[in-house]
PDB file of C-alpha atoms in Angstrom:
ATOM      1  CA  MET A   1     -49.279 -13.570 -36.628  1.00 47.00           C
ATOM      2  CA  ALA A   2     -47.335 -11.475 -39.111  1.00 46.00           C
ATOM      3  CA  ARG A   3     -49.199  -8.461 -38.059  1.00 49.00           C
ATOM      4  CA  ARG A   4     -48.657  -8.985 -34.344  1.00 48.00           C
ATOM      5  CA  SER A   5     -44.828  -9.397 -34.892  1.00 47.00           C
ATOM      6  CA  SER A   6     -44.816  -6.206 -36.983  1.00 47.00           C
ATOM      7  CA  THR A   7     -46.256  -4.323 -34.149  1.00 46.00           C
ATOM      8  CA  LEU A   8     -43.962  -5.585 -31.539  1.00 44.00           C
ATOM      9  CA  LEU A   9     -40.880  -4.535 -33.923  1.00 44.00           C
ATOM     10  CA  THR A  10     -42.332  -0.974 -34.420  1.00 50.00           C
ATOM     11  CA  THR A  11     -42.849  -0.416 -30.565  1.00 53.00           C
ATOM     12  CA  SER A  12     -39.610  -2.042 -29.198  1.00 60.00           C
ATOM     13  CA  PRO A  13     -37.437   1.097 -30.095  1.00 60.00           C
ATOM     14  CA  ALA A  14     -39.481   3.207 -27.799  1.00 57.00           C
ATOM     15  CA  ASN A  15     -39.526   0.630 -25.094  1.00 58.00           C
ATOM     16  CA  ALA A  16     -35.667   0.551 -25.535  1.00 56.00           C
ATOM     17  CA  ALA A  17     -35.391   4.313 -25.168  1.00 56.00           C
ATOM     18  CA  ALA A  18     -37.554   4.327 -22.169  1.00 53.00           C
ATOM     19  CA  THR A  19     -35.534   1.679 -20.556  1.00 56.00           C
ATOM     20  CA  ALA A  20     -32.368   3.277 -21.195  1.00 53.00           C
ATOM     21  CA  GLY A  21     -33.661   6.724 -19.823  1.00 52.00           C
ATOM     22  CA  PHE A  22     -34.821   4.715 -16.686  1.00 47.00           C
ATOM     23  CA  VAL A  23     -31.303   3.164 -16.260  1.00 47.00           C
ATOM     24  CA  ARG A  24     -29.526   6.459 -16.686  1.00 50.00           C
ATOM     25  CA  SER A  25     -31.867   8.113 -14.037  1.00 49.00           C
ATOM     26  CA  PHE A  26     -31.236   5.276 -11.625  1.00 43.00           C
ATOM     27  CA  ARG A  27     -27.438   5.497 -12.094  1.00 50.00           C
ATOM     28  CA  TRP A  28     -27.726   9.198 -11.517  1.00 46.00           C
ATOM     29  CA  ALA A  29     -29.723   8.644  -8.357  1.00 44.00           C
ATOM     30  CA  GLN A  30     -27.295   5.985  -7.125  1.00 45.00           C
ATOM     31  CA  LEU A  31     -24.364   8.656  -7.705  1.00 44.00           C
ATOM     32  CA  GLY A  32     -26.284  11.312  -5.963  1.00 44.00           C
ATOM     33  CA  ALA A  33     -26.901   8.945  -2.960  1.00 42.00           C
ATOM     34  CA  VAL A  34     -23.114   8.120  -2.617  1.00 43.00           C
ATOM     35  CA  LEU A  35     -22.077  11.589  -2.877  1.00 40.00           C
ATOM     36  CA  GLY A  36     -24.745  12.492  -0.266  1.00 40.00           C
ATOM     37  CA  LEU A  37     -23.394   9.629   1.995  1.00 34.00           C
ATOM     38  CA  LEU A  38     -19.830  10.918   1.453  1.00 39.00           C
ATOM     39  CA  VAL A  39     -20.667  14.438   2.487  1.00 43.00           C
ATOM     40  CA  ALA A  40     -22.672  13.233   5.492  1.00 38.00           C
ATOM     41  CA  VAL A  41     -19.764  11.082   6.587  1.00 42.00           C
ATOM     42  CA  ALA A  42     -17.196  14.047   6.210  1.00 47.00           C
ATOM     43  CA  LEU A  43     -19.588  16.523   8.003  1.00 46.00           C
ATOM     44  CA  TRP A  44     -20.248  14.094  10.995  1.00 47.00           C
ATOM     45  CA  ALA A  45     -16.973  12.201  11.106  1.00 72.00           C
ATOM     46  CA  PRO A  46     -16.324  11.219  14.679  1.00 84.00           C
ATOM     47  CA  ALA A  47     -13.451  12.711  16.597  1.00 85.00           C
ATOM     48  CA  ALA A  48     -12.343   8.996  17.231  1.00 88.00           C
ATOM     49  CA  TRP A  49     -11.205   8.745  13.785  1.00 88.00           C
ATOM     50  CA  LEU A  50      -8.826  11.508  14.421  1.00 87.00           C
ATOM     51  CA  ALA A  51      -7.544   9.797  17.622  1.00 90.00           C
ATOM     52  CA  SER A  52      -6.941   6.676  15.719  1.00 91.00           C
ATOM     53  CA  ALA A  53      -5.005   8.549  13.091  1.00 90.00           C
ATOM     54  CA  VAL A  54      -2.849  10.189  15.565  1.00 92.00           C
ATOM     55  CA  ALA A  55      -2.076   7.162  17.615  1.00 93.00           C
ATOM     56  CA  SER A  56      -1.145   5.298  14.379  1.00 93.00           C
ATOM     57  CA  MET A  57       1.377   7.954  12.925  1.00 93.00           C
ATOM     58  CA  SER A  58       2.981   8.425  16.369  1.00 94.00           C
ATOM     59  CA  GLY A  59       3.587   4.774  17.076  1.00 93.00           C
ATOM     60  CA  GLN A  60       1.161   4.963  20.036  1.00 93.00           C
ATOM     61  CA  ARG A  61       3.255   7.579  21.711  1.00 95.00           C
ATOM     62  CA  LEU A  62       0.923  10.456  21.371  1.00 95.00           C
ATOM     63  CA  LEU A  63      -2.653   9.571  22.255  1.00 95.00           C
ATOM     64  CA  LEU A  64      -5.982  11.404  22.414  1.00 95.00           C
ATOM     65  CA  ALA A  65      -8.217   9.851  25.093  1.00 95.00           C
ATOM     66  CA  ASP A  66     -11.867  10.461  25.961  1.00 95.00           C
ATOM     67  CA  VAL A  67     -12.409  12.140  22.679  1.00 94.00           C
ATOM     68  CA  ARG A  68     -15.613  14.255  22.105  1.00 94.00           C
ATOM     69  CA  GLY A  69     -17.283  15.837  19.192  1.00 93.00           C
ATOM     70  CA  SER A  70     -16.403  15.509  15.629  1.00 92.00           C
ATOM     71  CA  LEU A  71     -13.249  15.575  13.262  1.00 90.00           C
ATOM     72  CA  TRP A  72     -14.145  19.410  12.692  1.00 92.00           C
ATOM     73  CA  ASN A  73     -14.990  20.456  16.397  1.00 94.00           C
ATOM     74  CA  GLY A  74     -13.722  18.231  19.167  1.00 94.00           C
ATOM     75  CA  SER A  75     -11.782  17.942  22.276  1.00 95.00           C
ATOM     76  CA  ALA A  76      -9.578  15.118  24.075  1.00 96.00           C
ATOM     77  CA  ARG A  77      -7.246  14.443  26.794  1.00 96.00           C
ATOM     78  CA  VAL A  78      -3.679  14.577  25.491  1.00 96.00           C
ATOM     79  CA  ILE A  79      -1.326  11.664  26.722  1.00 96.00           C
ATOM     80  CA  LEU A  80       2.292  10.846  25.995  1.00 96.00           C
ATOM     81  CA  SER A  81       3.137   7.123  26.272  1.00 95.00           C
ATOM     82  CA  ALA A  82       6.272   5.135  25.815  1.00 92.00           C
ATOM     83  CA  GLY A  83       4.688   3.062  23.093  1.00 90.00           C
ATOM     84  CA  PRO A  84       2.379  -0.031  22.792  1.00 90.00           C
ATOM     85  CA  GLY A  85       2.135  -2.140  25.946  1.00 84.00           C
ATOM     86  CA  SER A  86       3.909   0.486  28.081  1.00 85.00           C
ATOM     87  CA  ALA A  87       2.763   1.543  31.436  1.00 84.00           C
ATOM     88  CA  GLU A  88       4.435   4.841  31.131  1.00 86.00           C
ATOM     89  CA  ALA A  89       2.172   7.675  30.518  1.00 93.00           C
ATOM     90  CA  SER A  90       1.675  11.393  31.366  1.00 95.00           C
ATOM     91  CA  GLU A  91      -1.299  13.747  30.683  1.00 96.00           C
ATOM     92  CA  LEU A  92      -1.571  17.464  30.051  1.00 95.00           C
ATOM     93  CA  PRO A  93      -3.369  19.441  32.808  1.00 92.00           C
ATOM     94  CA  GLU A  94      -6.371  20.328  30.734  1.00 95.00           C
ATOM     95  CA  ARG A  95      -8.280  19.127  27.649  1.00 96.00           C
ATOM     96  CA  LEU A  96      -7.231  20.027  24.216  1.00 96.00           C
ATOM     97  CA  GLY A  97      -9.847  21.447  21.918  1.00 95.00           C
ATOM     98  CA  TRP A  98      -9.616  21.835  18.047  1.00 94.00           C
ATOM     99  CA  ALA A  99     -11.470  23.324  15.238  1.00 94.00           C
ATOM    100  CA  LEU A 100     -10.646  22.158  11.596  1.00 92.00           C
ATOM    101  CA  ARG A 101     -11.936  24.124   8.429  1.00 91.00           C
ATOM    102  CA  PRO A 102     -11.383  23.627   4.893  1.00 91.00           C
ATOM    103  CA  ALA A 103      -9.842  26.887   3.398  1.00 91.00           C
ATOM    104  CA  TRP A 104      -8.434  28.289   0.240  1.00 90.00           C
ATOM    105  CA  ILE A 105      -4.802  29.008   0.947  1.00 89.00           C
ATOM    106  CA  ASP A 106      -2.176  30.602  -1.375  1.00 84.00           C
ATOM    107  CA  GLY A 107      -4.418  29.905  -4.471  1.00 84.00           C
ATOM    108  CA  GLY A 108      -5.139  26.271  -3.614  1.00 87.00           C
ATOM    109  CA  PRO A 109      -7.197  24.018  -1.353  1.00 91.00           C
ATOM    110  CA  GLY A 110      -6.166  23.449   2.309  1.00 92.00           C
ATOM    111  CA  ALA A 111      -7.126  23.382   5.729  1.00 93.00           C
ATOM    112  CA  ARG A 112      -7.023  25.641   8.850  1.00 94.00           C
ATOM    113  CA  LEU A 113      -6.481  24.097  12.331  1.00 94.00           C
ATOM    114  CA  THR A 114      -7.064  26.212  15.505  1.00 95.00           C
ATOM    115  CA  LEU A 115      -6.046  24.530  18.869  1.00 94.00           C
ATOM    116  CA  ALA A 116      -7.592  25.609  22.117  1.00 93.00           C
ATOM    117  CA  GLN A 117      -6.238  24.974  25.602  1.00 94.00           C
ATOM    118  CA  ASP A 118      -7.034  27.529  28.254  1.00 91.00           C
ATOM    119  CA  CYS A 119      -3.744  26.751  30.364  1.00 91.00           C
ATOM    120  CA  CYS A 120      -1.286  26.265  27.586  1.00 93.00           C
ATOM    121  CA  ILE A 121      -2.152  27.662  23.994  1.00 94.00           C
ATOM    122  CA  LYS A 122      -2.365  31.123  22.727  1.00 88.00           C
ATOM    123  CA  PRO A 123      -6.012  31.516  21.371  1.00 80.00           C
ATOM    124  CA  ALA A 124      -6.887  32.180  17.658  1.00 78.00           C
ATOM    125  CA  SER A 125      -3.482  31.155  16.326  1.00 86.00           C
ATOM    126  CA  PRO A 126      -4.236  28.529  13.504  1.00 93.00           C
ATOM    127  CA  VAL A 127      -2.010  26.254  11.792  1.00 95.00           C
ATOM    128  CA  THR A 128      -2.670  26.321   7.875  1.00 95.00           C
ATOM    129  CA  ALA A 129      -1.977  23.535   5.454  1.00 94.00           C
ATOM    130  CA  ARG A 130      -2.068  23.884   1.619  1.00 92.00           C
ATOM    131  CA  LEU A 131      -2.788  20.527  -0.184  1.00 85.00           C
ATOM    132  CA  GLY A 132      -1.744  19.555  -3.632  1.00 83.00           C
ATOM    133  CA  LEU A 133      -0.741  16.751  -6.018  1.00 81.00           C
ATOM    134  CA  ASP A 134       2.452  15.450  -4.251  1.00 83.00           C
ATOM    135  CA  ARG A 135       2.665  18.593  -2.248  1.00 86.00           C
ATOM    136  CA  LEU A 136       2.036  19.802   1.346  1.00 91.00           C
ATOM    137  CA  THR A 137       2.789  23.291   2.719  1.00 94.00           C
ATOM    138  CA  VAL A 138       2.415  23.881   6.410  1.00 95.00           C
ATOM    139  CA  ARG A 139       2.694  27.324   8.089  1.00 96.00           C
ATOM    140  CA  LEU A 140       2.872  27.771  11.854  1.00 96.00           C
ATOM    141  CA  PRO A 141       1.269  30.770  13.521  1.00 95.00           C
ATOM    142  CA  ASP A 142       3.537  33.717  14.429  1.00 96.00           C
ATOM    143  CA  ALA A 143       4.398  34.244  17.823  1.00 95.00           C
ATOM    144  CA  THR A 144       7.307  35.705  19.817  1.00 94.00           C
ATOM    145  CA  PRO A 145       9.341  33.986  22.770  1.00 93.00           C
ATOM    146  CA  GLU A 146       7.996  36.635  25.009  1.00 93.00           C
ATOM    147  CA  GLN A 147       4.366  35.622  24.037  1.00 93.00           C
ATOM    148  CA  PRO A 148       4.721  31.957  22.790  1.00 95.00           C
ATOM    149  CA  TRP A 149       2.153  30.091  20.892  1.00 95.00           C
ATOM    150  CA  ILE A 150       2.386  27.068  23.278  1.00 96.00           C
ATOM    151  CA  ARG A 151       3.351  26.617  26.851  1.00 96.00           C
ATOM    152  CA  TRP A 152       3.348  22.976  28.155  1.00 96.00           C
ATOM    153  CA  PRO A 153       4.863  21.619  31.341  1.00 97.00           C
ATOM    154  CA  ALA A 154       8.206  19.816  30.889  1.00 96.00           C
ATOM    155  CA  GLY A 155       7.096  17.042  33.173  1.00 96.00           C
ATOM    156  CA  TRP A 156       4.655  15.960  30.493  1.00 96.00           C
ATOM    157  CA  LEU A 157       7.699  14.349  28.614  1.00 95.00           C
ATOM    158  CA  THR A 158       8.167  11.619  31.353  1.00 94.00           C
ATOM    159  CA  GLY A 159       5.342   9.924  29.770  1.00 95.00           C
ATOM    160  CA  LEU A 160       7.722   8.928  26.773  1.00 94.00           C
ATOM    161  CA  GLY A 161       9.779   6.698  29.127  1.00 92.00           C
ATOM    162  CA  THR A 162      13.613   6.351  28.811  1.00 88.00           C
ATOM    163  CA  PRO A 163      15.342   8.676  29.230  1.00 86.00           C
ATOM    164  CA  TRP A 164      12.774  11.220  30.161  1.00 90.00           C
ATOM    165  CA  ASN A 165      11.527   9.231  33.220  1.00 89.00           C
ATOM    166  CA  THR A 166      15.090   9.053  34.657  1.00 88.00           C
ATOM    167  CA  VAL A 167      15.746  12.774  33.955  1.00 88.00           C
ATOM    168  CA  ALA A 168      12.303  13.669  35.485  1.00 92.00           C
ATOM    169  CA  PRO A 169      12.473  17.228  33.894  1.00 93.00           C
ATOM    170  CA  GLN A 170      10.438  20.151  35.531  1.00 96.00           C
ATOM    171  CA  GLY A 171      10.087  23.652  34.037  1.00 97.00           C
ATOM    172  CA  LEU A 172       8.075  24.997  31.069  1.00 97.00           C
ATOM    173  CA  ILE A 173       8.190  24.154  27.325  1.00 97.00           C
ATOM    174  CA  ALA A 174       7.407  27.275  25.320  1.00 97.00           C
ATOM    175  CA  ILE A 175       7.081  26.896  21.461  1.00 97.00           C
ATOM    176  CA  SER A 176       7.081  30.018  19.052  1.00 97.00           C
ATOM    177  CA  ALA A 177       7.605  30.735  15.359  1.00 97.00           C
ATOM    178  CA  GLN A 178       8.253  33.663  12.919  1.00 96.00           C
ATOM    179  CA  GLY A 179       7.336  33.136   9.337  1.00 96.00           C
ATOM    180  CA  PHE A 180       7.928  29.360   9.575  1.00 96.00           C
ATOM    181  CA  VAL A 181       6.897  27.400   6.458  1.00 95.00           C
ATOM    182  CA  PHE A 182       7.416  23.828   5.791  1.00 93.00           C
ATOM    183  CA  ASP A 183       7.134  23.202   2.156  1.00 93.00           C
ATOM    184  CA  GLY A 184       7.338  19.482   0.906  1.00 89.00           C
ATOM    185  CA  ARG A 185       7.101  18.725  -2.963  1.00 84.00           C
ATOM    186  CA  GLY A 186       7.637  14.997  -3.550  1.00 82.00           C
ATOM    187  CA  LYS A 187      10.870  14.121  -1.891  1.00 81.00           C
ATOM    188  CA  ALA A 188      12.097  17.773  -1.856  1.00 84.00           C
ATOM    189  CA  VAL A 189      11.698  19.756   1.359  1.00 87.00           C
ATOM    190  CA  ASN A 190      12.220  23.362   1.932  1.00 91.00           C
ATOM    191  CA  VAL A 191      11.940  25.270   5.236  1.00 93.00           C
ATOM    192  CA  SER A 192      11.876  28.894   5.676  1.00 95.00           C
ATOM    193  CA  GLY A 193      11.515  31.135   8.689  1.00 96.00           C
ATOM    194  CA  VAL A 194      12.260  30.277  12.360  1.00 97.00           C
ATOM    195  CA  ALA A 195      10.698  28.063  15.058  1.00 97.00           C
ATOM    196  CA  GLN A 196      11.951  27.800  18.449  1.00 97.00           C
ATOM    197  CA  VAL A 197      11.421  25.484  21.389  1.00 97.00           C
ATOM    198  CA  GLU A 198      12.480  26.866  24.842  1.00 98.00           C
ATOM    199  CA  LEU A 199      12.952  24.901  27.915  1.00 97.00           C
ATOM    200  CA  ARG A 200      12.545  27.437  30.959  1.00 97.00           C
ATOM    201  CA  ASP A 201      13.567  27.022  34.503  1.00 97.00           C
ATOM    202  CA  PHE A 202      14.651  23.498  33.712  1.00 96.00           C
ATOM    203  CA  SER A 203      15.571  21.190  36.645  1.00 94.00           C
ATOM    204  CA  SER A 204      16.094  17.435  37.199  1.00 92.00           C
ATOM    205  CA  ARG A 205      16.236  14.898  39.934  1.00 89.00           C
ATOM    206  CA  LEU A 206      19.613  14.006  38.603  1.00 86.00           C
ATOM    207  CA  ALA A 207      21.139  17.202  39.595  1.00 87.00           C
ATOM    208  CA  GLN A 208      21.621  18.932  43.011  1.00 84.00           C
ATOM    209  CA  VAL A 209      21.276  22.389  41.517  1.00 90.00           C
ATOM    210  CA  THR A 210      17.839  23.989  40.980  1.00 91.00           C
ATOM    211  CA  PRO A 211      17.128  25.172  38.467  1.00 94.00           C
ATOM    212  CA  LEU A 212      19.674  24.092  36.095  1.00 96.00           C
ATOM    213  CA  GLY A 213      18.882  26.966  33.484  1.00 97.00           C
ATOM    214  CA  SER A 214      16.726  28.108  30.535  1.00 98.00           C
ATOM    215  CA  TYR A 215      17.621  27.030  26.995  1.00 97.00           C
ATOM    216  CA  ARG A 216      16.443  27.634  23.467  1.00 97.00           C
ATOM    217  CA  MET A 217      16.587  25.393  20.417  1.00 97.00           C
ATOM    218  CA  SER A 218      16.040  27.312  17.042  1.00 97.00           C
ATOM    219  CA  LEU A 219      15.237  25.654  13.707  1.00 96.00           C
ATOM    220  CA  VAL A 220      16.237  28.172  11.152  1.00 96.00           C
ATOM    221  CA  GLY A 221      15.172  27.841   7.584  1.00 92.00           C
ATOM    222  CA  GLY A 222      17.680  27.201   5.076  1.00 80.00           C
ATOM    223  CA  GLY A 223      16.109  25.517   2.008  1.00 75.00           C
ATOM    224  CA  GLN A 224      16.610  21.752   2.139  1.00 82.00           C
ATOM    225  CA  ALA A 225      19.027  21.693   5.190  1.00 87.00           C
ATOM    226  CA  PRO A 226      17.443  23.987   8.086  1.00 92.00           C
ATOM    227  CA  GLN A 227      19.865  24.778  10.750  1.00 95.00           C
ATOM    228  CA  LEU A 228      19.662  23.756  14.509  1.00 96.00           C
ATOM    229  CA  ILE A 229      21.018  26.148  17.019  1.00 97.00           C
ATOM    230  CA  LEU A 230      21.118  25.437  20.818  1.00 97.00           C
ATOM    231  CA  MET A 231      22.044  28.130  23.249  1.00 97.00           C
ATOM    232  CA  THR A 232      21.906  28.824  26.970  1.00 97.00           C
ATOM    233  CA  GLN A 233      19.619  31.694  28.073  1.00 97.00           C
ATOM    234  CA  GLN A 234      20.795  31.543  31.789  1.00 96.00           C
ATOM    235  CA  GLY A 235      21.644  29.067  34.304  1.00 96.00           C
ATOM    236  CA  PRO A 236      24.659  27.220  35.815  1.00 96.00           C
ATOM    237  CA  LEU A 237      24.540  24.294  33.302  1.00 96.00           C
ATOM    238  CA  GLN A 238      25.733  25.909  29.872  1.00 97.00           C
ATOM    239  CA  LEU A 239      24.534  24.125  26.837  1.00 97.00           C
ATOM    240  CA  SER A 240      25.436  25.051  23.348  1.00 97.00           C
ATOM    241  CA  GLY A 241      25.494  23.414  19.608  1.00 97.00           C
ATOM    242  CA  GLN A 242      24.701  23.407  16.130  1.00 96.00           C
ATOM    243  CA  GLY A 243      23.408  20.926  13.539  1.00 95.00           C
ATOM    244  CA  ASN A 244      21.123  20.583  10.523  1.00 92.00           C
ATOM    245  CA  LEU A 245      18.093  18.487   9.421  1.00 86.00           C
ATOM    246  CA  GLY A 246      19.323  17.874   5.816  1.00 81.00           C
ATOM    247  CA  ALA A 247      19.340  14.565   3.987  1.00 80.00           C
ATOM    248  CA  ARG A 248      21.484  13.170   6.866  1.00 87.00           C
ATOM    249  CA  PRO A 249      20.568  15.066  10.127  1.00 89.00           C
ATOM    250  CA  GLN A 250      23.279  15.779  12.512  1.00 93.00           C
ATOM    251  CA  PHE A 251      23.920  17.713  15.694  1.00 95.00           C
ATOM    252  CA  ARG A 252      27.198  18.417  17.607  1.00 96.00           C
ATOM    253  CA  GLY A 253      27.107  20.302  20.965  1.00 96.00           C
ATOM    254  CA  GLU A 254      28.627  20.550  24.468  1.00 96.00           C
ATOM    255  CA  ALA A 255      27.631  20.990  27.934  1.00 96.00           C
ATOM    256  CA  THR A 256      29.805  22.691  30.686  1.00 96.00           C
ATOM    257  CA  ALA A 257      29.452  23.817  34.213  1.00 95.00           C
ATOM    258  CA  ALA A 258      29.435  27.529  35.070  1.00 95.00           C
ATOM    259  CA  PRO A 259      32.309  28.528  37.351  1.00 94.00           C
ATOM    260  CA  GLY A 260      31.509  27.609  40.956  1.00 91.00           C
ATOM    261  CA  SER A 261      29.112  24.742  39.921  1.00 92.00           C
ATOM    262  CA  GLU A 262      31.617  22.173  38.664  1.00 91.00           C
ATOM    263  CA  ALA A 263      31.296  19.738  41.633  1.00 90.00           C
ATOM    264  CA  ALA A 264      27.533  19.944  41.935  1.00 91.00           C
ATOM    265  CA  LEU A 265      27.045  19.271  38.173  1.00 92.00           C
ATOM    266  CA  ALA A 266      29.813  16.649  37.676  1.00 90.00           C
ATOM    267  CA  ASN A 267      27.587  13.544  37.666  1.00 87.00           C
ATOM    268  CA  LEU A 268      24.902  15.077  35.437  1.00 89.00           C
ATOM    269  CA  LEU A 269      27.711  16.012  32.920  1.00 91.00           C
ATOM    270  CA  ASN A 270      28.842  12.369  32.858  1.00 90.00           C
ATOM    271  CA  ILE A 271      25.264  11.419  31.872  1.00 87.00           C
ATOM    272  CA  ILE A 272      24.750  14.022  29.192  1.00 87.00           C
ATOM    273  CA  GLY A 273      27.576  12.996  26.797  1.00 89.00           C
ATOM    274  CA  ARG A 274      31.170  12.008  26.320  1.00 93.00           C
ATOM    275  CA  ARG A 275      33.554  13.711  28.838  1.00 93.00           C
ATOM    276  CA  GLU A 276      36.441  15.615  27.390  1.00 94.00           C
ATOM    277  CA  GLY A 277      37.997  17.351  30.475  1.00 92.00           C
ATOM    278  CA  ALA A 278      35.503  19.862  31.744  1.00 93.00           C
ATOM    279  CA  ARG A 279      33.179  19.506  28.663  1.00 94.00           C
ATOM    280  CA  SER A 280      30.564  16.912  27.909  1.00 95.00           C
ATOM    281  CA  ILE A 281      30.346  16.178  24.253  1.00 96.00           C
ATOM    282  CA  ILE A 282      26.762  15.796  22.645  1.00 93.00           C
ATOM    283  CA  SER A 283      26.811  14.109  19.216  1.00 92.00           C
ATOM    284  CA  VAL A 284      23.975  12.909  17.082  1.00 89.00           C
ATOM    285  CA  GLY A 285      24.284  11.637  13.536  1.00 84.00           C
TER     286      GLY A 285
END
């Protein structure tokens, strides 16, 4: 009995080492399996995940329907809605495609997003985003107002419900940018460059005059308080104004009728803002 116990005592350290090695190998195998699963999920993530995220972030106002493909390469019908439970909705004329790729941007990890829509988006113009701890930097592709990045029909806005379904806008929305960079670090936000949204050949069923005009809203970088500038390009309805998107966003503008159009635009001016003689005052914030 004593010899048998001695033998067990002398062999147990070897058994323990073998067991420990097996446990370590098993744990590494488990870790490898988990990492492999995560990589597979990332590579084959369905486009429906993106649709769900967009709907959630927009409060069900921007919807991706009939999604196809994956998170990295996919397409969908793009719909504007007035929100959960609303019957109001409008859709872009063609499917929107996307290609999302990881990228090394400005010395750090990021992503490159390229949108594709034959009718409406300038090809090969990616949006880039640099990601970091408590930091997000987004850069829009450069494009001129003459050759904008995006051209969408203004009638698409009616899907948002009030007041757009009452205004029933017609015309073209054109989006362009020059050196536009949004840099968010914690609660601090800095904006540089210029982004422009144009409403071209705008008309509305509320007005007897068609078209009412063409207008440009510019967002001009100014550190933590980028400026908003509204101006009229042409047309009988004259719009102008200025504001900023600082800690307390605000905008002050006015609408007037060009000489000879006062009577035809009187009702529309009453709707746009607060009347002060011939002017209609627009105030936000």
